[in-house]
């Protein structure tokens, strides 16, 4: 019997585990992760202690961008399984007490989507063209793009079509790869179809949706020029005519009405790259989406002052609209934080391994800090194993579409997508019986689930202990405030009811008053004796949880 999933606002303090289906577990031995593989490993996630899993796209797709080029939101990509597999996975997760969130990709489709295929095959005059952004080109013969917009993946955001008679045709907009044409959300058919898609998955028991590129659906009227060439650097930092237009909020209000019409507290979380926390807050007003990812913590250095500022800003933004904070340190598009904290990993650079031991020590401390904050937390698969970014993949193995378009400047998302190690040895370290779609490092087995299970000093057991404590301790989980304590430079110390978290970001141990009885530490600490307030040496790059 599945548990009662009617708990109000469960997402406010949930720990949600992101599953990248291609890289989690391979159930049929073809080298590609799939839904049966995930389904077989659900007991692992139950034991880890997460409340829900979020699945990256598993829909029918030519895989030009690892599934984010969706040809049909109502069908499963055969390489990843069947619709029956998806339904069985949802059922099994519910039986284990976990909810399921699925990706929704509303900004664009695959160029193999039936609508786009008909729009190009039928040529000018096809009614399907109005569901995308087709425009005549500039120049004497229409040989130039309609405006100066550029793709996130590099190059112009426009590709020219060929008419059925072989002559050069209009251009179409794609803010990502050419295989991902942008929908025109002014067309009622687009809006109606996504209402249908929402209901299709809600009817199958899905508990929520992660909305990809939530800020991108509506474009400014007339598609005006930006007037700059460095547009990718403007993502999430400055306003553009194709990001964060006010018209998106009407769309999300209509979605909220659908979600609220279903039992079981269904939810939505936005991936919205916008310039300010105030703009982010607009997406999570009471009648819109439930949450928006908070990327500030993912972008800070390992620095106490930067971290405190990011926490305060995020909590304040959530309070203004009554939403909970949503913390994340790693995901499928960014450098893993065990490597990011090993040294500076600036955007536009080839990622470097850095000091792996230091990076892992800081990553463990950052994770305990994050899990102690009020709100929900999203974990990316493999971070519980302390996996580093794989920085030395050969160019010929890379499959990120941005890599081919940007050369050695961008396109390194493959490094965080290398398939997980489950066993110490064997084919692909237990990922599957037929190898893995991206090559795994030779030391992957030492970081595997098998190698770390039962080792009290391992990162896996640290995560298991932290999630169990977070579930039990009344001072952890939901909320919207922390009380900061005075602390030496380099140390963060904050209180919640009956609980204190202390984090040392410095390179040396620092003396602080003992807040109470230690519950858990990210690195070994000396036994704390004496009453609260007694001096205590907090080790470098270490977070300690205390009960008071």
Coordinates of C-alpha atoms in Angstrom, one line a residue:
X1 CA 0.0 0.0 0.0
X2 CA 1.5 3.3 -1.0
X3 CA 1.7 6.0 1.7
X4 CA -0.6 9.0 2.0
X5 CA 0.9 11.7 -0.2
X6 CA -1.5 14.4 0.8
X7 CA 0.9 16.1 3.2
X8 CA 0.5 19.9 2.7
X9 CA 3.4 21.7 0.9
X10 CA 5.7 18.6 1.1
X11 CA 8.1 20.2 -1.2
X12 CA 9.0 23.0 1.2
X13 CA 11.5 20.8 3.1
X14 CA 11.9 17.8 0.7
X15 CA 15.3 16.3 -0.3
X16 CA 15.0 15.6 -4.0
X17 CA 17.5 13.4 -5.9
X18 CA 18.1 14.3 -9.5
X19 CA 18.4 11.2 -11.8
X20 CA 20.0 11.7 -15.2
X21 CA 18.6 8.6 -16.9
X22 CA 21.3 8.0 -19.4
X23 CA 23.9 7.8 -16.6
X24 CA 22.2 6.3 -13.6
X25 CA 21.9 2.5 -14.3
X26 CA 21.7 0.4 -17.5
X27 CA 19.0 -2.3 -17.3
X28 CA 19.5 -4.0 -20.7
X29 CA 23.3 -3.9 -21.2
X30 CA 23.4 -1.6 -24.2
X31 CA 25.7 0.9 -22.5
X32 CA 23.0 3.5 -22.0
X33 CA 21.1 4.1 -18.7
X34 CA 17.4 3.5 -18.9
X35 CA 14.1 3.5 -16.9
X36 CA 14.4 -0.3 -16.0
X37 CA 17.8 0.4 -14.6
X38 CA 16.5 3.3 -12.5
X39 CA 13.6 1.1 -11.3
X40 CA 15.9 -1.6 -10.2
X41 CA 17.9 0.9 -8.1
X42 CA 15.0 2.6 -6.4
X43 CA 15.7 0.7 -3.1
X44 CA 19.1 2.4 -3.1
X45 CA 17.5 5.8 -3.1
X46 CA 15.1 4.8 -0.4
X47 CA 18.0 3.7 1.8
X48 CA 19.8 7.0 1.0
X49 CA 16.9 8.7 2.5
X50 CA 15.5 11.1 -0.2
X51 CA 11.9 12.1 -0.4
X52 CA 11.6 12.3 -4.2
X53 CA 13.4 11.8 -7.4
X54 CA 13.5 14.1 -10.3
X55 CA 14.0 12.5 -13.7
X56 CA 15.7 14.3 -16.6
X57 CA 13.9 13.9 -19.9
X58 CA 13.1 10.3 -21.0
X59 CA 10.7 11.3 -23.8
X60 CA 10.9 10.3 -27.5
X61 CA 13.8 12.3 -28.8
X62 CA 16.5 12.1 -31.5
X63 CA 18.9 12.9 -28.6
X64 CA 20.6 15.9 -30.3
X65 CA 20.8 17.4 -26.8
X66 CA 20.5 14.3 -24.5
X67 CA 16.7 14.3 -24.6
X68 CA 16.1 18.1 -24.3
X69 CA 15.1 18.0 -27.9
X70 CA 11.7 16.4 -27.3
X71 CA 9.8 14.9 -30.3
X72 CA 6.8 13.7 -28.2
X73 CA 6.2 14.4 -24.5
X74 CA 3.7 11.6 -24.4
X75 CA 6.0 8.8 -25.6
X76 CA 9.2 7.3 -24.1
X77 CA 12.4 7.2 -26.0
X78 CA 12.8 3.5 -26.9
X79 CA 16.5 3.5 -25.9
X80 CA 15.4 4.5 -22.4
X81 CA 12.4 2.2 -22.1
X82 CA 8.6 2.2 -22.6
X83 CA 5.6 4.0 -21.3
X84 CA 4.9 0.9 -19.2
X85 CA 8.4 1.2 -17.7
X86 CA 7.7 4.9 -16.8
X87 CA 4.3 4.0 -15.2
X88 CA 5.9 1.1 -13.3
X89 CA 8.7 3.3 -12.0
X90 CA 6.2 5.8 -10.7
X91 CA 4.2 3.1 -9.0
X92 CA 7.3 1.5 -7.4
X93 CA 8.6 4.8 -6.2
X94 CA 5.3 5.5 -4.5
X95 CA 5.3 2.1 -2.9
X96 CA 8.7 2.9 -1.4
X97 CA 7.4 6.3 -0.1
X98 CA 9.1 8.5 -2.7
X99 CA 7.5 11.0 -5.0
X100 CA 8.4 11.5 -8.7
X101 CA 9.1 14.7 -10.5
X102 CA 9.6 14.8 -14.3
X103 CA 11.2 17.3 -16.6
X104 CA 9.0 19.4 -18.9
X105 CA 10.6 21.1 -21.9
X106 CA 8.2 23.9 -23.0
X107 CA 10.6 26.4 -24.6
X108 CA 11.4 24.3 -27.7
X109 CA 10.8 21.0 -29.4
X110 CA 12.9 18.7 -31.5
X111 CA 13.1 19.4 -35.2
X112 CA 11.6 15.9 -35.5
X113 CA 8.4 17.0 -33.7
X114 CA 5.4 16.4 -36.0
X115 CA 4.5 20.1 -36.0
X116 CA 8.0 21.3 -37.0
X117 CA 8.3 18.5 -39.6
X118 CA 5.1 19.5 -41.2
X119 CA 6.0 23.2 -41.0
X120 CA 9.2 22.6 -43.0
X121 CA 7.9 20.0 -45.4
X122 CA 4.8 22.0 -46.3
X123 CA 6.7 25.2 -46.7
X124 CA 5.4 28.8 -46.6
X125 CA 1.7 29.0 -45.8
X126 CA 1.7 25.9 -43.6
X127 CA -0.4 26.6 -40.5
X128 CA 2.2 24.8 -38.4
X129 CA 4.7 27.6 -39.0
X130 CA 2.7 29.8 -36.7
X131 CA 3.5 27.5 -33.8
X132 CA 7.2 28.4 -34.1
X133 CA 9.2 31.5 -35.0
X134 CA 9.6 31.6 -38.7
X135 CA 10.8 34.9 -40.2
X136 CA 12.2 36.2 -43.5
X137 CA 15.8 37.0 -43.5
X138 CA 17.5 40.4 -43.8
X139 CA 19.7 41.5 -46.7
X140 CA 19.0 41.8 -50.4
X141 CA 18.1 38.2 -50.7
X142 CA 17.2 37.3 -47.2
X143 CA 20.6 35.8 -46.6
X144 CA 21.1 37.3 -43.2
X145 CA 19.3 36.2 -39.9
X146 CA 16.2 38.2 -38.9
X147 CA 18.0 39.7 -35.9
X148 CA 21.2 39.6 -33.9
X149 CA 20.1 36.9 -31.3
X150 CA 22.7 34.2 -30.5
X151 CA 22.3 30.7 -29.3
X152 CA 23.3 29.6 -25.8
X153 CA 25.2 26.8 -27.6
X154 CA 27.1 29.3 -29.8
X155 CA 26.5 30.9 -33.1
X156 CA 23.4 32.6 -34.5
X157 CA 20.0 31.7 -32.9
X158 CA 18.6 31.3 -36.4
X159 CA 18.9 28.7 -39.1
X160 CA 17.6 29.1 -42.7
X161 CA 15.2 26.6 -44.2
X162 CA 15.0 25.3 -47.7
X163 CA 11.6 25.5 -49.4
X164 CA 10.0 22.4 -50.9
X165 CA 11.2 23.5 -54.4
X166 CA 14.8 23.8 -53.3
X167 CA 15.0 27.5 -53.0
X168 CA 16.3 29.2 -49.8
X169 CA 13.5 29.8 -47.4
X170 CA 12.7 31.6 -44.2
X171 CA 14.7 31.4 -41.0
X172 CA 13.6 29.8 -37.7
X173 CA 14.5 30.6 -34.1
X174 CA 16.4 28.2 -31.8
X175 CA 17.9 29.6 -28.7
X176 CA 19.8 26.3 -28.2
X177 CA 20.8 23.8 -30.9
X178 CA 19.4 24.1 -34.5
X179 CA 17.6 20.8 -33.7
X180 CA 15.6 22.6 -31.0
X181 CA 13.3 25.1 -32.6
X182 CA 11.6 27.5 -30.2
X183 CA 7.8 27.3 -29.8
X184 CA 5.8 30.5 -30.3
X185 CA 3.7 30.7 -27.2
X186 CA 1.4 33.3 -28.6
X187 CA -0.3 30.5 -30.6
X188 CA -3.2 28.9 -28.6
X189 CA -2.4 25.4 -29.9
X190 CA 1.0 25.5 -28.1
X191 CA -0.7 26.4 -24.8
X192 CA -3.4 23.9 -25.2
X193 CA -1.0 21.1 -26.0
X194 CA 1.1 21.7 -22.9
X195 CA -2.1 21.7 -20.8
X196 CA -2.8 18.3 -22.3
X197 CA 0.8 17.1 -21.6
X198 CA 0.5 18.2 -17.9
X199 CA -2.7 16.2 -17.5
X200 CA -1.2 13.2 -19.3
X201 CA 1.5 12.8 -16.7
X202 CA -0.6 13.9 -13.7
X203 CA -3.0 11.1 -14.6
X204 CA -0.2 8.7 -14.4
X205 CA 0.7 9.7 -10.9
X206 CA 3.5 12.1 -11.4
X207 CA 3.9 14.4 -8.4
X208 CA 5.5 17.4 -10.0
X209 CA 7.3 19.0 -12.9
X210 CA 10.7 20.6 -13.3
X211 CA 10.2 23.3 -15.9
X212 CA 13.2 23.7 -18.2
X213 CA 14.2 27.2 -19.3
X214 CA 11.2 28.6 -17.5
X215 CA 12.2 32.1 -18.3
X216 CA 12.3 31.6 -22.1
X217 CA 8.9 30.9 -23.4
X218 CA 7.7 34.4 -24.3
X219 CA 9.7 36.7 -26.6
X220 CA 9.4 40.5 -26.8
X221 CA 7.0 41.7 -29.5
X222 CA 8.8 42.3 -32.8
X223 CA 11.8 40.3 -31.8
X224 CA 14.1 43.3 -31.4
X225 CA 17.9 43.2 -31.7
X226 CA 19.9 42.9 -28.5
X227 CA 22.7 45.1 -29.8
X228 CA 25.5 43.1 -28.3
X229 CA 27.5 40.0 -29.2
X230 CA 28.3 38.6 -25.7
X231 CA 24.7 37.5 -25.2
X232 CA 25.5 34.2 -23.6
X233 CA 27.2 36.1 -20.7
X234 CA 23.9 37.9 -20.2
X235 CA 22.1 34.7 -19.3
X236 CA 20.7 35.2 -15.8
X237 CA 22.5 38.5 -15.3
X238 CA 20.8 41.1 -17.7
X239 CA 17.5 41.5 -19.4
X240 CA 17.2 40.4 -23.0
X241 CA 14.2 40.4 -25.4
X242 CA 14.0 36.6 -25.3
X243 CA 14.4 35.9 -21.5
X244 CA 12.2 36.7 -18.6
X245 CA 9.4 38.5 -20.4
X246 CA 6.4 39.2 -18.2
X247 CA 4.1 37.2 -20.4
X248 CA 5.4 33.9 -19.0
X249 CA 3.5 34.5 -15.8
X250 CA 0.1 34.1 -17.4
X251 CA 1.2 30.7 -18.7
X252 CA 2.3 29.5 -15.3
X253 CA -0.9 30.7 -13.6
X254 CA -2.9 28.5 -16.0
X255 CA -0.6 25.6 -15.2
X256 CA -1.1 26.2 -11.4
X257 CA -4.8 25.8 -11.9
X258 CA -4.3 22.4 -13.5
X259 CA -1.9 21.3 -10.7
X260 CA -4.3 22.4 -8.0
X261 CA -7.2 20.5 -9.6
X262 CA -5.4 17.2 -8.8
X263 CA -5.2 15.5 -5.4
X264 CA -2.0 14.8 -3.6
X265 CA -0.2 18.2 -3.5
X266 CA 1.3 18.2 -7.1
X267 CA 4.0 20.7 -7.5
X268 CA 6.3 22.5 -10.0
X269 CA 9.8 23.9 -9.8
X270 CA 11.3 26.4 -12.3
X271 CA 14.7 26.5 -13.8
X272 CA 14.7 30.3 -14.3
X273 CA 17.9 32.1 -15.1
X274 CA 16.9 35.7 -14.3
X275 CA 18.9 38.8 -13.2
X276 CA 17.7 39.3 -9.6
X277 CA 16.2 37.4 -6.7
X278 CA 13.2 39.7 -7.0
X279 CA 12.6 38.5 -10.6
X280 CA 13.0 34.9 -9.5
X281 CA 10.4 35.5 -6.8
X282 CA 7.8 36.4 -9.4
X283 CA 7.8 32.9 -10.7
X284 CA 6.8 31.5 -7.3
X285 CA 3.9 33.8 -6.3
X286 CA 1.0 31.9 -4.7
X287 CA -0.8 31.4 -8.0
X288 CA 2.2 30.4 -10.1
X289 CA 4.9 27.8 -9.8
X290 CA 5.7 26.4 -6.4
X291 CA 9.5 26.7 -6.4
X292 CA 12.3 28.1 -8.4
X293 CA 15.9 26.7 -8.3
X294 CA 18.2 28.9 -6.3
X295 CA 21.5 29.0 -8.2
X296 CA 23.3 31.6 -6.0
X297 CA 24.8 28.9 -3.6
X298 CA 26.0 27.0 -6.7
X299 CA 27.9 30.0 -7.9
X300 CA 29.7 31.1 -4.8
X301 CA 33.3 30.5 -3.9
X302 CA 34.2 28.6 -0.8
X303 CA 34.1 31.8 1.2
X304 CA 32.1 32.4 4.4
X305 CA 31.1 36.0 3.5
X306 CA 29.9 35.0 0.0
X307 CA 28.0 32.0 1.3
X308 CA 26.3 34.1 4.0
X309 CA 25.2 36.7 1.5
X310 CA 23.8 34.1 -0.9
X311 CA 21.8 32.5 1.9
X312 CA 20.4 35.8 3.2
X313 CA 19.5 37.0 -0.3
X314 CA 17.7 33.7 -1.1
X315 CA 15.8 33.5 2.1
X316 CA 14.7 37.1 1.9
X317 CA 13.5 36.7 -1.7
X318 CA 11.4 33.6 -0.7
X319 CA 9.8 35.3 2.2
X320 CA 8.5 38.1 0.0
X321 CA 6.2 35.7 -1.8
X322 CA 5.8 33.0 0.8
X323 CA 7.9 30.4 -1.1
X324 CA 10.5 28.1 0.3
X325 CA 14.2 28.3 -0.6
X326 CA 15.5 25.6 -3.0
X327 CA 19.1 24.8 -2.6
X328 CA 21.4 23.1 -5.1
X329 CA 25.2 22.6 -5.3
X330 CA 25.5 20.5 -8.5
X331 CA 23.4 19.4 -11.5
X332 CA 23.7 17.9 -15.0
X333 CA 24.7 21.2 -16.6
X334 CA 27.5 22.4 -14.2
X335 CA 30.8 21.3 -12.8
X336 CA 30.4 18.9 -9.9
X337 CA 31.0 20.8 -6.6
X338 CA 33.7 18.3 -5.5
X339 CA 35.8 19.7 -8.4
X340 CA 34.5 23.3 -8.3
X341 CA 35.7 23.7 -4.7
X342 CA 39.0 22.1 -5.6
X343 CA 40.0 25.4 -7.3
X344 CA 38.6 28.2 -9.5
X345 CA 36.4 26.8 -12.3
X346 CA 35.4 29.9 -14.1
X347 CA 32.9 29.8 -17.0
X348 CA 34.5 29.6 -20.4
X349 CA 37.5 27.6 -19.1
X350 CA 38.3 24.0 -19.6
X351 CA 37.6 22.4 -16.3
X352 CA 40.6 21.3 -14.2
X353 CA 40.9 18.6 -11.6
X354 CA 42.5 20.8 -9.0
X355 CA 43.3 19.4 -5.5
X356 CA 40.8 16.5 -5.3
X357 CA 41.3 15.8 -1.6
X358 CA 40.7 19.5 -0.8
X359 CA 37.8 19.7 -3.2
X360 CA 36.1 16.7 -1.6
X361 CA 36.7 18.0 1.9
X362 CA 35.1 21.3 1.0
X363 CA 32.2 19.6 -0.9
X364 CA 31.3 17.5 2.1
X365 CA 31.3 20.6 4.3
X366 CA 29.2 22.5 1.8
X367 CA 26.7 19.7 1.6
X368 CA 26.1 19.6 5.4
X369 CA 25.8 23.4 5.4
X370 CA 23.2 23.2 2.6
X371 CA 21.2 20.4 4.2
X372 CA 21.0 22.5 7.4
X373 CA 19.4 25.5 5.7
X374 CA 15.6 26.0 5.8
X375 CA 13.9 24.9 2.6
X376 CA 14.3 22.0 0.2
X377 CA 17.5 20.5 -1.2
X378 CA 18.2 19.0 -4.6
X379 CA 21.0 16.5 -4.9
X380 CA 22.6 15.5 -8.1
X381 CA 23.2 11.8 -8.7
X382 CA 26.7 10.7 -7.7
X383 CA 27.4 13.6 -5.4
X384 CA 26.7 11.3 -2.5
X385 CA 29.7 9.3 -3.7
X386 CA 31.9 12.4 -3.8
X387 CA 32.3 12.0 -7.5
X388 CA 34.6 14.6 -9.1
X389 CA 34.1 16.1 -12.5
X390 CA 35.7 13.9 -15.2
X391 CA 37.9 16.6 -16.8
X392 CA 40.0 14.5 -19.2
X393 CA 37.4 12.9 -21.5
X394 CA 38.9 12.7 -25.0
X395 CA 37.4 15.1 -27.5
X396 CA 36.1 12.3 -29.7
X397 CA 34.1 10.9 -26.8
X398 CA 32.3 14.1 -25.9
X399 CA 28.6 14.3 -26.8
X400 CA 27.6 17.7 -25.5
X401 CA 26.2 19.5 -28.6
X402 CA 27.8 22.8 -27.4
X403 CA 31.2 21.3 -27.6
X404 CA 31.2 21.0 -31.4
X405 CA 29.9 24.5 -31.7
X406 CA 32.3 26.1 -29.3
X407 CA 35.5 24.1 -29.5
X408 CA 37.6 24.3 -26.4
X409 CA 35.8 27.3 -24.9
X410 CA 32.5 25.6 -23.8
X411 CA 30.5 22.4 -24.1
X412 CA 32.0 20.5 -21.2
X413 CA 28.8 19.2 -19.6
X414 CA 29.8 15.6 -20.3
X415 CA 32.2 15.6 -17.4
X416 CA 29.3 15.6 -14.8
X417 CA 27.3 13.0 -16.8
X418 CA 29.7 10.1 -16.8
X419 CA 27.8 6.9 -15.7
X420 CA 27.8 6.1 -12.0
X421 CA 30.0 3.4 -10.4
X422 CA 28.0 0.8 -8.4
X423 CA 30.6 -1.9 -7.9
X424 CA 34.3 -2.1 -7.2
X425 CA 35.0 -3.8 -10.5
X426 CA 33.2 -5.6 -13.3
X427 CA 31.8 -4.2 -16.6
X428 CA 31.4 -0.5 -16.3
X429 CA 31.7 -0.8 -12.5
X430 CA 28.2 -2.2 -12.2
X431 CA 26.5 0.5 -14.3
X432 CA 25.5 -2.3 -16.8
X433 CA 26.8 -5.3 -18.6
X434 CA 27.6 -3.6 -21.9
X435 CA 30.0 -0.8 -21.1
X436 CA 29.0 2.9 -20.7
X437 CA 28.2 5.6 -23.2
X438 CA 30.8 7.9 -21.8
X439 CA 34.2 6.4 -20.7
X440 CA 34.6 6.0 -16.9
X441 CA 37.9 6.8 -15.1
X442 CA 40.1 3.9 -14.0
X443 CA 39.6 4.8 -10.3
X444 CA 35.8 4.8 -10.5
X445 CA 35.5 1.5 -8.6
X446 CA 37.1 3.0 -5.5
X447 CA 34.3 5.6 -5.4
X448 CA 31.5 3.1 -6.0
X449 CA 28.4 2.4 -3.9
X450 CA 29.9 -1.0 -3.0
X451 CA 33.2 0.4 -1.9
X452 CA 31.6 3.1 0.3
X453 CA 28.7 1.2 1.9
X454 CA 29.5 0.4 5.5
X455 CA 32.6 2.6 5.6
X456 CA 31.8 5.2 8.3
X457 CA 34.2 7.7 6.9
X458 CA 32.8 7.5 3.3
X459 CA 30.9 10.3 1.7
X460 CA 28.0 7.9 1.0
X461 CA 27.6 7.1 4.7
X462 CA 27.9 10.9 5.5
X463 CA 24.9 11.6 3.2
X464 CA 22.9 8.7 4.7
X465 CA 23.5 9.9 8.2
X466 CA 22.8 13.6 7.3
X467 CA 19.5 12.7 5.6
X468 CA 18.4 10.5 8.5
X469 CA 19.2 13.3 11.0
X470 CA 17.5 15.9 8.9
X471 CA 14.3 13.8 8.9
X472 CA 14.4 13.3 12.6
X473 CA 15.6 16.6 14.1
X474 CA 12.7 19.0 14.6
X475 CA 14.9 22.0 14.0
X476 CA 15.7 21.0 10.4
X477 CA 13.7 21.1 7.2
X478 CA 11.0 23.7 6.5
X479 CA 11.3 27.3 7.5
X480 CA 12.5 30.7 6.1
X481 CA 15.0 32.1 8.6
X482 CA 18.3 31.4 10.3
X483 CA 19.8 33.3 13.2
X484 CA 23.5 34.0 12.6
X485 CA 25.9 33.8 15.5
X486 CA 29.0 35.9 15.9
X487 CA 32.0 33.8 14.7
X488 CA 35.6 34.3 13.7
X489 CA 36.4 35.4 10.2
X490 CA 36.0 32.4 7.9
X491 CA 33.4 30.7 10.0
X492 CA 29.7 30.5 9.5
X493 CA 27.5 29.8 12.5
X494 CA 23.7 29.8 12.4
X495 CA 20.9 28.6 14.7
X496 CA 17.6 27.0 14.1
X497 CA 15.3 25.7 16.9
X498 CA 17.4 23.3 19.0
X499 CA 20.1 23.2 16.4
X500 CA 23.3 24.9 15.4
X501 CA 25.4 24.6 12.2
X502 CA 29.1 25.7 12.2
X503 CA 31.2 25.8 9.0
X504 CA 34.9 26.7 8.8
X505 CA 35.9 27.8 5.3
X506 CA 39.4 28.8 6.3
X507 CA 42.6 26.8 5.7
X508 CA 43.3 26.3 9.4
X509 CA 41.4 25.2 12.5
X510 CA 39.7 28.1 14.3
X511 CA 38.5 28.3 17.9
X512 CA 34.8 28.7 18.6
X513 CA 32.6 28.2 21.6
X514 CA 31.0 24.7 21.6
X515 CA 27.3 25.3 20.9
X516 CA 26.1 22.0 22.4
X517 CA 26.4 18.3 21.6
X518 CA 27.8 17.4 18.2
X519 CA 25.5 15.4 15.9
X520 CA 27.5 15.0 12.7
X521 CA 30.7 16.4 11.2
X522 CA 31.9 16.5 7.6
X523 CA 35.5 15.7 8.7
X524 CA 36.8 14.1 11.9
X525 CA 36.7 16.3 15.0
X526 CA 38.0 15.9 18.5
X527 CA 35.6 14.7 21.1
X528 CA 33.9 17.8 22.5
X529 CA 33.9 17.7 26.3
X530 CA 32.6 20.2 28.8
X531 CA 29.5 22.4 28.9
X532 CA 28.3 24.4 25.9
X533 CA 30.4 27.5 25.5
X534 CA 33.7 25.7 26.2
X535 CA 36.4 26.4 23.6
X536 CA 36.4 24.0 20.6
X537 CA 38.8 23.8 17.6
X538 CA 36.7 23.7 14.4
X539 CA 38.9 22.0 11.8
X540 CA 39.6 23.6 8.4
X541 CA 37.0 23.1 5.7
X542 CA 34.6 21.4 8.1
X543 CA 30.9 21.7 9.0
X544 CA 29.6 20.4 12.3
X545 CA 25.9 19.9 13.3
X546 CA 25.0 20.4 16.9
X547 CA 21.9 19.9 19.0
X548 CA 21.3 22.4 21.8

